[in-house]
Tab-separated table of N, CA and C in Angstrom:
chain	number	residue	atom	x	y	z
V	18	UNK	N	453.527	265.914	70.302
V	18	UNK	CA	454.456	265.551	71.342
V	18	UNK	C	454.613	264.036	71.331
V	19	UNK	N	455.793	263.572	71.134
V	19	UNK	CA	456.072	262.137	71.128
V	19	UNK	C	456.412	261.690	72.543
V	20	UNK	N	455.836	260.590	72.953
V	20	UNK	CA	456.119	260.029	74.270
V	20	UNK	C	456.840	258.711	74.104
V	21	UNK	N	457.778	258.446	74.987
V	21	UNK	CA	458.485	257.172	74.951
V	21	UNK	C	458.430	256.543	76.334
V	22	UNK	N	458.232	255.238	76.363
V	22	UNK	CA	458.126	254.517	77.635
V	22	UNK	C	459.491	254.428	78.297
V	23	UNK	N	459.483	254.516	79.610
V	23	UNK	CA	460.709	254.360	80.388
V	23	UNK	C	460.422	253.445	81.564
V	24	UNK	N	461.462	253.002	82.225
V	24	UNK	CA	461.290	252.136	83.393
V	24	UNK	C	460.600	252.893	84.513
V	25	UNK	N	459.929	252.179	85.363
V	25	UNK	CA	459.298	252.766	86.533
V	25	UNK	C	457.897	253.289	86.281
V	26	UNK	N	457.314	252.974	85.129
V	26	UNK	CA	455.944	253.376	84.880
V	26	UNK	C	455.767	254.831	84.537
V	27	UNK	N	456.793	255.473	83.990
V	27	UNK	CA	456.669	256.883	83.617
V	27	UNK	C	456.928	257.040	82.136
V	28	UNK	N	456.409	258.116	81.582
V	28	UNK	CA	456.646	258.450	80.193
V	28	UNK	C	457.361	259.790	80.126
V	29	UNK	N	458.228	259.919	79.166
V	29	UNK	CA	458.907	261.187	78.932
V	29	UNK	C	458.513	261.708	77.579
V	30	UNK	N	458.224	262.972	77.506
V	30	UNK	CA	457.931	263.611	76.233
V	30	UNK	C	458.796	264.844	76.118
V	31	UNK	N	458.359	265.778	75.352
V	31	UNK	CA	459.095	267.012	75.158
V	31	UNK	C	458.984	267.859	76.422
V	32	UNK	N	459.847	267.607	77.371
V	32	UNK	CA	459.831	268.345	78.621
V	32	UNK	C	458.649	268.028	79.526
V	33	UNK	N	457.910	266.985	79.225
V	33	UNK	CA	456.725	266.631	80.011
V	33	UNK	C	456.895	265.221	80.548
V	34	UNK	N	456.585	265.050	81.811
V	34	UNK	CA	456.637	263.721	82.419
V	34	UNK	C	455.270	263.418	83.020
V	35	UNK	N	454.725	262.316	82.639
V	35	UNK	CA	453.420	261.911	83.148
V	35	UNK	C	453.607	260.644	83.959
V	36	UNK	N	453.267	260.719	85.204
V	36	UNK	CA	453.373	259.554	86.076
V	36	UNK	C	452.114	258.702	85.921
V	37	UNK	N	452.294	257.447	85.588
V	37	UNK	CA	451.149	256.565	85.382
V	37	UNK	C	450.349	256.342	86.660
V	38	UNK	N	451.019	256.353	87.796
V	38	UNK	CA	450.290	256.140	89.046
V	38	UNK	C	449.303	257.268	89.289
V	39	UNK	N	449.697	258.501	89.011
V	39	UNK	CA	448.800	259.638	89.188
V	39	UNK	C	447.653	259.539	88.202
V	40	UNK	N	447.980	259.228	86.949
V	40	UNK	CA	446.955	259.098	85.923
V	40	UNK	C	445.978	257.984	86.284
V	41	UNK	N	446.502	256.857	86.748
V	41	UNK	CA	445.637	255.731	87.123
V	41	UNK	C	444.718	256.113	88.278
V	42	UNK	N	445.255	256.826	89.252
V	42	UNK	CA	444.465	257.251	90.401
V	42	UNK	C	443.334	258.178	89.968
V	43	UNK	N	443.634	259.139	89.102
V	43	UNK	CA	442.607	260.052	88.607
V	43	UNK	C	441.561	259.316	87.786
V	44	UNK	N	441.995	258.365	86.979
V	44	UNK	CA	441.062	257.587	86.167
V	44	UNK	C	440.139	256.764	87.055
V	45	UNK	N	440.677	256.138	88.089
V	45	UNK	CA	439.839	255.357	89.007
V	45	UNK	C	438.799	256.242	89.694
V	46	UNK	N	439.233	257.435	90.139
V	46	UNK	CA	438.308	258.360	90.793
V	46	UNK	C	437.215	258.804	89.819
V	47	UNK	N	437.595	259.097	88.577
V	47	UNK	CA	436.625	259.487	87.560
V	47	UNK	C	435.607	258.377	87.326
V	48	UNK	N	436.070	257.138	87.231
V	48	UNK	CA	435.163	256.022	86.983
V	48	UNK	C	434.203	255.805	88.145
V	49	UNK	N	434.658	256.020	89.376
V	49	UNK	CA	433.783	255.897	90.542
V	49	UNK	C	432.691	256.964	90.481
V	50	UNK	N	433.087	258.204	90.148
V	50	UNK	CA	432.112	259.286	90.047
V	50	UNK	C	431.139	259.052	88.891
V	51	UNK	N	431.652	258.545	87.792
V	51	UNK	CA	430.811	258.252	86.633
V	51	UNK	C	429.779	257.166	86.968
V	52	UNK	N	430.216	256.151	87.683
V	52	UNK	CA	429.304	255.075	88.077
V	52	UNK	C	428.212	255.605	89.004
V	53	UNK	N	428.586	256.484	89.939
V	53	UNK	CA	427.596	257.061	90.849
V	53	UNK	C	426.581	257.898	90.077
V	54	UNK	N	427.047	258.666	89.108
V	54	UNK	CA	426.137	259.473	88.290
V	54	UNK	C	425.200	258.580	87.482
V	55	UNK	N	425.738	257.493	86.957
V	55	UNK	CA	424.923	256.564	86.175
V	55	UNK	C	423.837	255.934	87.050
V	56	UNK	N	424.195	255.548	88.262
V	56	UNK	CA	423.213	254.964	89.174
V	56	UNK	C	422.100	255.964	89.499
V	57	UNK	N	422.477	257.235	89.725
V	57	UNK	CA	421.479	258.248	90.023
V	57	UNK	C	420.545	258.471	88.825
V	58	UNK	N	421.117	258.521	87.633
V	58	UNK	CA	420.280	258.685	86.435
V	58	UNK	C	419.351	257.491	86.234
V	59	UNK	N	419.850	256.288	86.496
V	59	UNK	CA	418.999	255.096	86.389
V	59	UNK	C	417.827	255.164	87.359
V	60	UNK	N	418.092	255.624	88.578
V	60	UNK	CA	417.021	255.743	89.572
V	60	UNK	C	415.987	256.770	89.126
V	61	UNK	N	416.450	257.886	88.597
V	61	UNK	CA	415.523	258.912	88.112
V	61	UNK	C	414.694	258.385	86.941
V	62	UNK	N	415.359	257.695	86.021
V	62	UNK	CA	414.658	257.155	84.849
V	62	UNK	C	413.607	256.144	85.276
V	63	UNK	N	413.991	255.240	86.168
V	63	UNK	CA	413.053	254.224	86.650
V	63	UNK	C	411.895	254.869	87.405
V	64	UNK	N	412.153	255.929	88.137
V	64	UNK	CA	411.100	256.645	88.846
V	64	UNK	C	410.111	257.274	87.883
V	65	UNK	N	410.599	257.802	86.765
V	65	UNK	CA	409.722	258.391	85.757
V	65	UNK	C	408.878	257.323	85.077
V	66	UNK	N	409.491	256.162	84.813
V	66	UNK	CA	408.733	255.073	84.181
V	66	UNK	C	407.585	254.633	85.072
V	67	UNK	N	407.843	254.538	86.374
V	67	UNK	CA	406.806	254.083	87.314
V	67	UNK	C	405.679	255.095	87.418
V	68	UNK	N	405.996	256.386	87.328
V	68	UNK	CA	404.964	257.409	87.462
V	68	UNK	C	404.308	257.746	86.131
V	69	UNK	N	404.856	257.199	85.041
V	69	UNK	CA	404.288	257.454	83.712
V	69	UNK	C	404.597	258.831	83.182
V	70	UNK	N	405.616	259.494	83.749
V	70	UNK	CA	405.918	260.877	83.373
V	70	UNK	C	406.930	261.001	82.238
V	71	UNK	N	407.600	259.948	81.878
V	71	UNK	CA	408.632	260.103	80.860
V	71	UNK	C	408.029	259.907	79.478
V	72	UNK	N	408.537	260.673	78.532
V	72	UNK	CA	408.026	260.610	77.169
V	72	UNK	C	408.947	259.723	76.331
V	73	UNK	N	408.358	258.859	75.541
V	73	UNK	CA	409.159	258.033	74.631
V	73	UNK	C	409.658	258.884	73.479
V	74	UNK	N	410.847	258.572	73.013
V	74	UNK	CA	411.401	259.308	71.877
V	74	UNK	C	410.827	258.735	70.596
V	75	UNK	N	410.630	259.619	69.637
V	75	UNK	CA	410.070	259.201	68.336
V	75	UNK	C	411.161	258.672	67.441
């Protein structure tokens, strides 16, 4: 599917229109959720290091 840029921040393809504002909004929400998940994993990892429960990879 070939997309071509048009005025107003939209793209047109073969019968498909993707609004950049919607895409940007979804991307921002995804990045916020990803950052929260990363912070939680960091806390878990640091907690394991402090308790000596995590195993080093070979």
